[in-house]
Coordinates of C-alpha atoms and ligand atoms in Angstrom, one line a residue:
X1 CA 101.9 66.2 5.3
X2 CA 98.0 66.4 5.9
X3 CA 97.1 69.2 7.3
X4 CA 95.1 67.5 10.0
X5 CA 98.3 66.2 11.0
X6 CA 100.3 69.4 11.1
X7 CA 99.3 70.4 14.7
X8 CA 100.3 67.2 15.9
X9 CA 103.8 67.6 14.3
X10 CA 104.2 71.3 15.4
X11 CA 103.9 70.3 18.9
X12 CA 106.4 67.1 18.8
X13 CA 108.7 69.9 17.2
X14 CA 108.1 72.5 20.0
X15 CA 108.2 69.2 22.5
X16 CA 111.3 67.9 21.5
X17 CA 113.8 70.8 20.2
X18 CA 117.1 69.9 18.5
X19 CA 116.5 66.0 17.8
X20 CA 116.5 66.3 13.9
X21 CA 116.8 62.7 13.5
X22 CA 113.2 62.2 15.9
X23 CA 112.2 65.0 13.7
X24 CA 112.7 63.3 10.5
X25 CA 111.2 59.7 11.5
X26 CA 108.4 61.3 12.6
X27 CA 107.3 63.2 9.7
X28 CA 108.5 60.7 7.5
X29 CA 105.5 58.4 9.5
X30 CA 103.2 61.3 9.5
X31 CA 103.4 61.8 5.6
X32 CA 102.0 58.5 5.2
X33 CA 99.1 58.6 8.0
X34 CA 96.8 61.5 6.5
X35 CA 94.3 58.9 4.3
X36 CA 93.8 57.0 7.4
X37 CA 93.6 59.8 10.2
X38 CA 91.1 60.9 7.8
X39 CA 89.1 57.5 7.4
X40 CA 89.3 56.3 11.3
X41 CA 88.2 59.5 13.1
X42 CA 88.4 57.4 16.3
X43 CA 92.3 57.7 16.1
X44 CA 92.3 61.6 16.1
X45 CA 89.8 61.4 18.8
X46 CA 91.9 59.3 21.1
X47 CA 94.5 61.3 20.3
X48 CA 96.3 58.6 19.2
X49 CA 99.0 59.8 17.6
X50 CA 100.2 62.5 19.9
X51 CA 99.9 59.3 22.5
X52 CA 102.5 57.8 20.2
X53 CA 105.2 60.4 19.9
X54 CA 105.9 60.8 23.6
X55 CA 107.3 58.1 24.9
X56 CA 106.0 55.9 28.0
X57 CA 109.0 56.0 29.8
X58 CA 112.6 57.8 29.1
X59 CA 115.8 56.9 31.4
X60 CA 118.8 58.4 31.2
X61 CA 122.0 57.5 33.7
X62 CA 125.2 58.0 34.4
X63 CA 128.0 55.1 33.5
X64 CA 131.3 55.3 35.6
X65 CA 133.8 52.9 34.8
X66 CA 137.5 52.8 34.6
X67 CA 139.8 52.5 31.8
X68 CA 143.2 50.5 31.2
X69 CA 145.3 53.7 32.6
X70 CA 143.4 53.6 35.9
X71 CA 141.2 56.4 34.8
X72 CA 137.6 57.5 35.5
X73 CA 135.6 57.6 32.9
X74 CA 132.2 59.1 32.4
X75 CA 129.1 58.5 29.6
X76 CA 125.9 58.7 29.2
X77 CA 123.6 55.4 29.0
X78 CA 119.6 55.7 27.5
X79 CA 116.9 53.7 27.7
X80 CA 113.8 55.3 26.0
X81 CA 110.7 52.5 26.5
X82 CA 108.6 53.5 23.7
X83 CA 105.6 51.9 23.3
X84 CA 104.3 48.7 24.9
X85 CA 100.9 48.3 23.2
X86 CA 102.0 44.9 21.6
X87 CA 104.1 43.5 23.7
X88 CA 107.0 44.5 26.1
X89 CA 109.7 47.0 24.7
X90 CA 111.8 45.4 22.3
X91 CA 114.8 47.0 21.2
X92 CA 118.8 47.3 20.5
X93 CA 121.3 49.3 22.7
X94 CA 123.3 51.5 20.1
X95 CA 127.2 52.5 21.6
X96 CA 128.1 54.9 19.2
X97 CA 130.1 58.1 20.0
X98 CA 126.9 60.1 18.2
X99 CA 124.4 58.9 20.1
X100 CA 122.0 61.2 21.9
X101 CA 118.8 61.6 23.3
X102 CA 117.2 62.3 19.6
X103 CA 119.4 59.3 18.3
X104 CA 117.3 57.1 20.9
X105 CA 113.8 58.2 20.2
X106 CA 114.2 57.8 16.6
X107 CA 115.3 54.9 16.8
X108 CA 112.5 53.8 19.6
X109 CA 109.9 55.6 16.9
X110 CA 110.7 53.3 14.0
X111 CA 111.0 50.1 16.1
X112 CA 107.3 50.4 17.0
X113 CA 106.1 50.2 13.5
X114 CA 108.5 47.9 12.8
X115 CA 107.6 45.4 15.4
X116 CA 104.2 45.8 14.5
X117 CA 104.6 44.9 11.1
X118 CA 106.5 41.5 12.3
X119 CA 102.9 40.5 13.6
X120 CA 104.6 39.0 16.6
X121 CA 104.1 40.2 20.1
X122 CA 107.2 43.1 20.5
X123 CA 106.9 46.7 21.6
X124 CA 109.0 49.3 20.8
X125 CA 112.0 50.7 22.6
X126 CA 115.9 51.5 22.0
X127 CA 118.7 52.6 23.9
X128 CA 122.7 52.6 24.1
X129 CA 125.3 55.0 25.0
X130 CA 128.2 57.8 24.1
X131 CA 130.6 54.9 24.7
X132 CA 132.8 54.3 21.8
X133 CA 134.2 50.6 21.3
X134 CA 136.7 51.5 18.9
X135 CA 140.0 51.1 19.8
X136 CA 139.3 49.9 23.4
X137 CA 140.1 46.4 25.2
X138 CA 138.3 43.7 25.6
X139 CA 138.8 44.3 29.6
X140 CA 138.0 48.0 29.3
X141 CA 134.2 47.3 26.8
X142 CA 133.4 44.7 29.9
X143 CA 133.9 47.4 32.6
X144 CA 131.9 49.5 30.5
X145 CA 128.5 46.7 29.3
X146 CA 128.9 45.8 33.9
X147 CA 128.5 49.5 34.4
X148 CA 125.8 50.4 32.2
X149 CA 123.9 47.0 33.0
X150 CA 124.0 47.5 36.9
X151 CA 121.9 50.4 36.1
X152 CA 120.0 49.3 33.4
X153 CA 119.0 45.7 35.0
X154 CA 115.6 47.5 37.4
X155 CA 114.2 48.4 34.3
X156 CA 114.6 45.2 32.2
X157 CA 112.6 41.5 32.0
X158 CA 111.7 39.2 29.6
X159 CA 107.7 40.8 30.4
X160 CA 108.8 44.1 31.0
X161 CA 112.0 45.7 28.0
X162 CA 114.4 43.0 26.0
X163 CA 117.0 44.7 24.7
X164 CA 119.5 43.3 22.1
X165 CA 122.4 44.7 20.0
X166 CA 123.0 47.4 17.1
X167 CA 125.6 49.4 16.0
X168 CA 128.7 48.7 18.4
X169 CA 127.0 46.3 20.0
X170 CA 127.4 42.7 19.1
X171 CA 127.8 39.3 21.3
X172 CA 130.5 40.6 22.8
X173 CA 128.8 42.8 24.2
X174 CA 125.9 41.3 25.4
X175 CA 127.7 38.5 26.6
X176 CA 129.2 40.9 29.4
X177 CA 125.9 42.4 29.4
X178 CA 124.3 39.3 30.3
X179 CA 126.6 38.2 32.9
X180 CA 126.0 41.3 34.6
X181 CA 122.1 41.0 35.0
X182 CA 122.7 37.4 35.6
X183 CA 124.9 38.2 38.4
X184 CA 122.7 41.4 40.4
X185 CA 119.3 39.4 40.0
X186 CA 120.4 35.4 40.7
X187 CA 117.9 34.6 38.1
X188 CA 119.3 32.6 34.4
X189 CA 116.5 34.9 32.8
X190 CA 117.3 34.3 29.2
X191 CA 114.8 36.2 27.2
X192 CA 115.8 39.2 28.5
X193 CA 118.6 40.1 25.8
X194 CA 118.6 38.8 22.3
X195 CA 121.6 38.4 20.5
X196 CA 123.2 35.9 22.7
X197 CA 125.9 33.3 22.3
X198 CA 124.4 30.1 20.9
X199 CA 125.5 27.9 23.7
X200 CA 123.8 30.3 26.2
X201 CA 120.2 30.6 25.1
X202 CA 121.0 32.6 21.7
X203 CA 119.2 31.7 18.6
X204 CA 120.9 30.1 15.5
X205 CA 120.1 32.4 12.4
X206 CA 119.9 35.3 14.8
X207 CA 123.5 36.8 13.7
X208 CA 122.3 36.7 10.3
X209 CA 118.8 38.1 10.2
X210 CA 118.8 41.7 9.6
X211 CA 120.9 41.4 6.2
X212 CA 119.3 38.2 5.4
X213 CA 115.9 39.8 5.6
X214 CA 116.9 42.5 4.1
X215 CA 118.1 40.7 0.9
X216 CA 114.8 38.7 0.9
X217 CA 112.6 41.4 0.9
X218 CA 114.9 43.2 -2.0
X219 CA 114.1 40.0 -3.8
X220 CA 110.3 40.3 -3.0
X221 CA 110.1 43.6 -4.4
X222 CA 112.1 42.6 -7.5
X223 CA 109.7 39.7 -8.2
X224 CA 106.7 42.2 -8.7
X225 CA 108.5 43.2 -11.5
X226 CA 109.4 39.8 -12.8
X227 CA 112.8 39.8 -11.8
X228 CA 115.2 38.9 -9.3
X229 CA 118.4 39.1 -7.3
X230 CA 120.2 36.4 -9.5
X231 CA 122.9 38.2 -12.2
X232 CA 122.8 41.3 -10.7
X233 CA 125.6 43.9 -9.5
X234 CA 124.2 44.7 -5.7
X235 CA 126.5 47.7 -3.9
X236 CA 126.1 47.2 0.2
X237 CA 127.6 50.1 2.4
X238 CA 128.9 49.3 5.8
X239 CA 131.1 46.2 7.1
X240 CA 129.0 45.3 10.1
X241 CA 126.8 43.0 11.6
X242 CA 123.9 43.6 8.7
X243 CA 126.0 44.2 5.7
X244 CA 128.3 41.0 6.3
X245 CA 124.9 39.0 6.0
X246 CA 123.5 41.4 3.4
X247 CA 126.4 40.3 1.2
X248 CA 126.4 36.0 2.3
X249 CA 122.2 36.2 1.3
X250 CA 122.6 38.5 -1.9
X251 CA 125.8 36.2 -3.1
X252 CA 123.7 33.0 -2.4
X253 CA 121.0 34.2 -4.7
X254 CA 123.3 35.3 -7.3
X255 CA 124.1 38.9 -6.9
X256 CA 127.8 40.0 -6.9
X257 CA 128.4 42.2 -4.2
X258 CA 131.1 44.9 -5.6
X259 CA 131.5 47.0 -2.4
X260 CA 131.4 47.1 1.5
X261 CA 132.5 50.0 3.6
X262 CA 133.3 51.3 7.3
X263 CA 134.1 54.8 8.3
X264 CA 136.9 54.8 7.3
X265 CA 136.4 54.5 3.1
X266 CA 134.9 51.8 1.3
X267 CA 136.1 48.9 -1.1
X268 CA 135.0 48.1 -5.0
X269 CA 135.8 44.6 -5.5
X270 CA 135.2 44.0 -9.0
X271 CA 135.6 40.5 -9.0
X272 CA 132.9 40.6 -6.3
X273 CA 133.8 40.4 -2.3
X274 CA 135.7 38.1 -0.7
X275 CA 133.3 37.3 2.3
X276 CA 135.3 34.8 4.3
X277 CA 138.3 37.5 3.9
X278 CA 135.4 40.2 5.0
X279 CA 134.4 37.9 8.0
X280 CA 138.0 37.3 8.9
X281 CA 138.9 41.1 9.3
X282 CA 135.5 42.3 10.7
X283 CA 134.4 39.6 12.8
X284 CA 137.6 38.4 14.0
X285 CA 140.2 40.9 13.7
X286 CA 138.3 43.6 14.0
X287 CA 139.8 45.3 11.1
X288 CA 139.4 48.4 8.7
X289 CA 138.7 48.2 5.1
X290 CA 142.0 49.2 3.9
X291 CA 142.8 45.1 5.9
X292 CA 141.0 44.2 2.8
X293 CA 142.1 46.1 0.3
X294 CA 146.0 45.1 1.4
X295 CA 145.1 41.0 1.2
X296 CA 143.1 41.2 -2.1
X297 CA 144.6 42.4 -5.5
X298 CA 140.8 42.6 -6.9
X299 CA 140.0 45.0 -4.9
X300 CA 140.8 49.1 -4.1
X301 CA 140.0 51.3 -1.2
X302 CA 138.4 54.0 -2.1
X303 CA 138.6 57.6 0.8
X304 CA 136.4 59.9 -0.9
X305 CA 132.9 60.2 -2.0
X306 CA 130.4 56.9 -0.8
X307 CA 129.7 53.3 -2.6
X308 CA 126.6 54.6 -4.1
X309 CA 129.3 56.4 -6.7
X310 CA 129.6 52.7 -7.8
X311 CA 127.6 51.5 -10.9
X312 CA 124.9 49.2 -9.6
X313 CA 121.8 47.3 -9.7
X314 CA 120.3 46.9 -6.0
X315 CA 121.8 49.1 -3.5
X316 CA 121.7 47.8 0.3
X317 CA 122.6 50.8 2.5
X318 CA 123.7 48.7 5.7
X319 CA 125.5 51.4 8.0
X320 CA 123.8 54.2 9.4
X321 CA 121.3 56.9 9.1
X322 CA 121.4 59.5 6.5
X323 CA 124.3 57.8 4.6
X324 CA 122.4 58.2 1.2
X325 CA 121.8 61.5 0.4
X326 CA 119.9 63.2 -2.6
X327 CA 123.0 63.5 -4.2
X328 CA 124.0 59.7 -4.2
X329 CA 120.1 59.3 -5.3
X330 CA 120.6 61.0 -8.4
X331 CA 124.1 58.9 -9.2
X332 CA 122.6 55.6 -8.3
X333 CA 119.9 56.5 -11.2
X334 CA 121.8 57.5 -13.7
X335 CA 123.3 54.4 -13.1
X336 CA 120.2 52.8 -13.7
X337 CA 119.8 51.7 -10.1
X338 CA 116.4 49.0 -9.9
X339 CA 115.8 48.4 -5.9
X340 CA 116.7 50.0 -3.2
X341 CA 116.4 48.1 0.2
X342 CA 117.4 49.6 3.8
X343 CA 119.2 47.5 5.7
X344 CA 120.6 50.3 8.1
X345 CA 117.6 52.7 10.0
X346 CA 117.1 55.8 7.8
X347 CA 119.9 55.7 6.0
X348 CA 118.2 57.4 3.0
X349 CA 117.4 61.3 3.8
X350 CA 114.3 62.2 2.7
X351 CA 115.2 63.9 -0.5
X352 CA 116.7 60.6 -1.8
X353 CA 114.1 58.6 -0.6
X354 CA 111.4 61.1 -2.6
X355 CA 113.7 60.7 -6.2
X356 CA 113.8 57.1 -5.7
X357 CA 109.8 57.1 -5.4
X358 CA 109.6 59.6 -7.9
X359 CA 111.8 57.9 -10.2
X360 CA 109.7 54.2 -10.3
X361 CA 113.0 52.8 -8.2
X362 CA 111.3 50.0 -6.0
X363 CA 112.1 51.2 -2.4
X364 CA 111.6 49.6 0.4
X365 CA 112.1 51.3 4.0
X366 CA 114.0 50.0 6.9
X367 CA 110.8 49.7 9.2
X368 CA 110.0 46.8 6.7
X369 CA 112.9 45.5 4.9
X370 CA 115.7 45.1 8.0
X371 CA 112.7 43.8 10.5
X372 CA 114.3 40.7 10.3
X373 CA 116.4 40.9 12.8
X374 CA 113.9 42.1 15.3
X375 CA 111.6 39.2 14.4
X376 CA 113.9 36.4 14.8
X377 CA 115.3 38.1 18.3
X378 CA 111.6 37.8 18.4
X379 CA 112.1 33.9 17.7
X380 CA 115.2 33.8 20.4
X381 CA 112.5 34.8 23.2
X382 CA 109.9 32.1 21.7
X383 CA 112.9 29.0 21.9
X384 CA 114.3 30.7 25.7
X385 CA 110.5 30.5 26.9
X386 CA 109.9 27.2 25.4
X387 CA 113.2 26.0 26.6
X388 CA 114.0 25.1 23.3
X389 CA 116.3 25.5 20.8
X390 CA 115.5 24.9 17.0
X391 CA 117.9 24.2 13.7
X392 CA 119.3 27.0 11.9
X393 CA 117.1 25.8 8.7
X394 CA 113.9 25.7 10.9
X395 CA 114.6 29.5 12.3
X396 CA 115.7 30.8 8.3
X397 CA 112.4 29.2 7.2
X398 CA 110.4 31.1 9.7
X399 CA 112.6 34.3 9.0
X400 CA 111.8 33.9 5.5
X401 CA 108.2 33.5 6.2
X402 CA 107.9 36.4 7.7
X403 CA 109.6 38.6 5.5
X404 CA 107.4 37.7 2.9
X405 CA 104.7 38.3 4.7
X406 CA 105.9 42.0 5.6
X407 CA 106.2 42.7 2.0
X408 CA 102.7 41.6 1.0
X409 CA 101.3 43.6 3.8
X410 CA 103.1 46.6 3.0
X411 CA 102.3 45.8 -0.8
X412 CA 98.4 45.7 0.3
X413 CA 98.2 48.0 2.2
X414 CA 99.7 50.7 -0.3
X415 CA 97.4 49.4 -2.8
X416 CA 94.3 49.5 -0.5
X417 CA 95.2 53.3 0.1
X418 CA 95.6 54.0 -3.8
X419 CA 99.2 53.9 -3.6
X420 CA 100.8 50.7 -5.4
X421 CA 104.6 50.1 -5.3
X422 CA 104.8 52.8 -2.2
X423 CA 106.0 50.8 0.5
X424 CA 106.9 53.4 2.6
X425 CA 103.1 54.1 2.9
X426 CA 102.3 51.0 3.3
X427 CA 105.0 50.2 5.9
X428 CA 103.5 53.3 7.6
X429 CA 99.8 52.4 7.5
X430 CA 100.0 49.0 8.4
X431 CA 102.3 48.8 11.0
X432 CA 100.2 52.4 12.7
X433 CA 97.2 50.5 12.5
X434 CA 98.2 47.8 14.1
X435 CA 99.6 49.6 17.2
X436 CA 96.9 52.4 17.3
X437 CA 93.8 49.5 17.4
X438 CA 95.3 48.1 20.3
X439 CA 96.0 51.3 21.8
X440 CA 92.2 52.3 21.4
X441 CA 91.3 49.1 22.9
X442 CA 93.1 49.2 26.3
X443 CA 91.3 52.9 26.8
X444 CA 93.3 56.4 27.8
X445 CA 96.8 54.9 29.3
Ligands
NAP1 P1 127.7 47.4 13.4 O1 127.9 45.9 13.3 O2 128.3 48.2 14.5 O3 128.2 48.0 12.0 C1 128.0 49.3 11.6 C2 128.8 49.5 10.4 O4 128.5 50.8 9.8 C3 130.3 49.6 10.6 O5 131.0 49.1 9.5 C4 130.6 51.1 10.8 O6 131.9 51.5 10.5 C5 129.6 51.7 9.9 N1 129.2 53.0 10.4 C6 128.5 53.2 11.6 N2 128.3 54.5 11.7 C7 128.9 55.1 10.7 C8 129.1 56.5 10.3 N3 128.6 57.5 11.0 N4 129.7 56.7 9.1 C9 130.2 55.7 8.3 N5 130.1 54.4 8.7 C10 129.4 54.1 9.8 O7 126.1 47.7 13.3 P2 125.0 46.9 12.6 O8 124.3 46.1 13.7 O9 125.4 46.3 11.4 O10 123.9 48.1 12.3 C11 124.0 48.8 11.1 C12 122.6 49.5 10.8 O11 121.6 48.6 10.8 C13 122.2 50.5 11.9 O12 121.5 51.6 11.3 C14 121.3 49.7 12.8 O13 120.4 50.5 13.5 C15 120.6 48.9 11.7 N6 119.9 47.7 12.2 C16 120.7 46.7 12.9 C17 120.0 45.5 13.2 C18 120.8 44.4 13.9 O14 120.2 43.3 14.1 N7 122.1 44.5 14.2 C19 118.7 45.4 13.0 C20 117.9 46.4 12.4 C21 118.6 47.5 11.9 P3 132.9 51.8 11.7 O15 133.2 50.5 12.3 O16 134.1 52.4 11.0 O17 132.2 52.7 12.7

């Protein structure tokens, strides 16, 4: 890190003690920043960046609500409105047994950049809960999404915070969600969630996004180096939301996916994954991996070790953060790994992400390469304003559009700073800049 940054740094640490993961997004922006704190003085003057690390607004609540046995139960709900420079607070809720204050506001962190580097009008926020969906009933997760939301609702609106899903959060969930604000406010305010149901103001393409995105920015990067998605043996960890459309994009261009995991192990399917069998157990049974590995002679469950032990081509880590380490790093290149693309936030630690770099491995970040989910919930507020709804193809073609447009920003901008091929810098720069010139224009708020 520059050392004009390293004040700046000390005090978020001394700010915010014990949230590694806030720690870790934050210095893994401030690496980047040095070469233009050190061009546009006017930044370090407003004190932009120590304006950026604290939050606007931070809510935490309680969430009682009552199980299948009659029981009380108690978690804890967040809402951290990050920054609202370019728009209002965009963000999903995260219901995750891990999730914590420093889970939030990492989360919130990246999502600025990231929405900035969409180039459509979204600020950054993020929020969710301690409240684990696994294993409960469908009556017990709508108790839960009518608690949370009867707090949550006085903070939201389609000008204000739009919030929208992420891990353990899918249409399920905001369906019950939206009901809820529908019901305390009277109002049929559709653009204040994204992610809804596609006969109730959701947006065709929307499910898909993230892993689509993901998969067309892979194929960017690929094509600086004259190649391309088509032939190639593509490993994609996690079985969720992002890696079930990671897998339909990367198969469409002619990848074979080989693997897909959930916490519980992961599968190596060497005749390349069954995706309406993957679709069946995940989005309608809500099944393990091992579902998969019992229906499908091809394939094997694996319990140890990760999917990155797998000999590939592209990896598309699609779970969570910090599921790549340094050690996977160093298997996935003596594999011969080409690309790696994050479809998951910060699922590569920083060691991995540095031998990647190091290496000449074409990496792109998550703040650029899984915006596409954000943009087109992005595109869901456009159609509920408009009162509109457009065609799957139309909505793809303007996801596509901007993903290729994120990549030749972040490609220019790393170039323009000296850097070519880092995308992480030029994720960084371009999306800072962005947010930090508006900041400067609306004067010390
Ligand atoms: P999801 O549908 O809930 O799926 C998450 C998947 O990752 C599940 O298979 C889950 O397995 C696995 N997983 C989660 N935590 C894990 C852990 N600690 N260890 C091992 N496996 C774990 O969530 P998602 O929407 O796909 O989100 C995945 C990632 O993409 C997250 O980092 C999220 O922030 C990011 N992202 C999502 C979107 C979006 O539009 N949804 C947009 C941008 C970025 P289990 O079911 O066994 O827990």
């Amino acid at each position: 890190m520059d050392s004009a940054l390293e004040p700046v740094f000390a005090q978020v640490l001394r700010r915010n003690p014990g949230e590694v993961e806030f720690h870790q997004a934050v210095r893994e922006v401030f690496d980047s920043l040095g070469p233009v704190i050190k061009r546009n003085p006017q930044y370090a003057d407003a004190a932009v960046l120590e304006r950026l690390c604290e939050p606007e607004r931070q809510i935490i609540f309680r969430v009682p609500w009552v199980d299948d046995n009659g029981r009380v139960q108690i978690n804890r709900g967040f809402r951290v409105e990050y920054n609202s420079a370019l728009g209002p607070y965009k963000g999903g809720l995260r219901f995750h047994p891990s999730v914590y204050l420093g889970i939030i506001k990492f989360l919130g962190f990246e999502q600025i950049f990231k929405n900035a580097l969409t180039g459509l009008p979204i600020g950054g926020g993020k929020g969710g809960s301690d409240f684990d969906p696994h294993g409960k009933s469908d009556a017990e997760v709508m108790r839960f999404c009518q608690s949370f939301m009867t707090e949550l609702y006085r903070h939201l609106g389609e000008y204000t915070d739009v919030p929208a899903g992420d891990i353990g959060v899918g249409g399920r969930e905001i369906g019950y969600l939206f009901g809820q604000y529908k019901r305390i406010t009277n109002r049929y305010e559709s653009g204040v969630l994204t992610g809804k149901g596609i006969g109730w103001g959701g947006s065709l393409a929307r499910t898909e996004a993230t892993g689509y995105g993901t998969v067309i920015f892979a194929e960017e990067m690929l094509k600086t180096r004259g190649q391309s998605l088509d032939g190639k043996r593509v490993a994609v960890s996690g079985g969720g939301n992002v890696a079930i459309y990671a897998v339909e994009k990367a198969q469409a261009l002619g990848a074979k996916v080989v693997t897909f995991s959930d916490s519980s192990g992961y599968i190596v399917d060497e005749a390349g994954i069954d995706l309406a069998l993957l679709k069946d157990i995940k989005e309608v049974r809500r099944g393990r991996v091992a579902d998969y590995a019992a229906e499908r002679s091809s394939a094997r469950m694996v319990s140890e070790g990760t999917v990155w032990d797998v000999p590939v081509d592209v990896a598309l880590p699609c779970a969570t953060q910090n599921e790549l380490t340094g050690a996977d790093a160093k298997v996935l290149l003596s594999n011969g790994v080409l690309a790696v693309a994050e479809g998951a936030n910060m699922p590569t630690t920083p060691d991995a992400a540095v031998l990647f770099q190091d290496a000449g491995v074409l990496f792109g970040p998550g703040k650029a390469a899984n915006a596409g989910g954000v943009a087109t919930s992005a595109l869901e507020m456009q159609q509920n304003a408009g009162r509109d709804a457009w065609t799957f193809e139309h909505t793809e073609e303007r996801l596509t559009t901007i993903m290729v447009d994120i990549h030749a920003s972040c490609a220019a901008t790393a170039e323009e700073y000296g850097h070519p091929g880092n995308y992480v810098m030029g994720a960084n720069i371009a999306g800072f800049r962005k947010v930090a010139d508006a900041m400067l224009a609306f004067g010390l708020i």
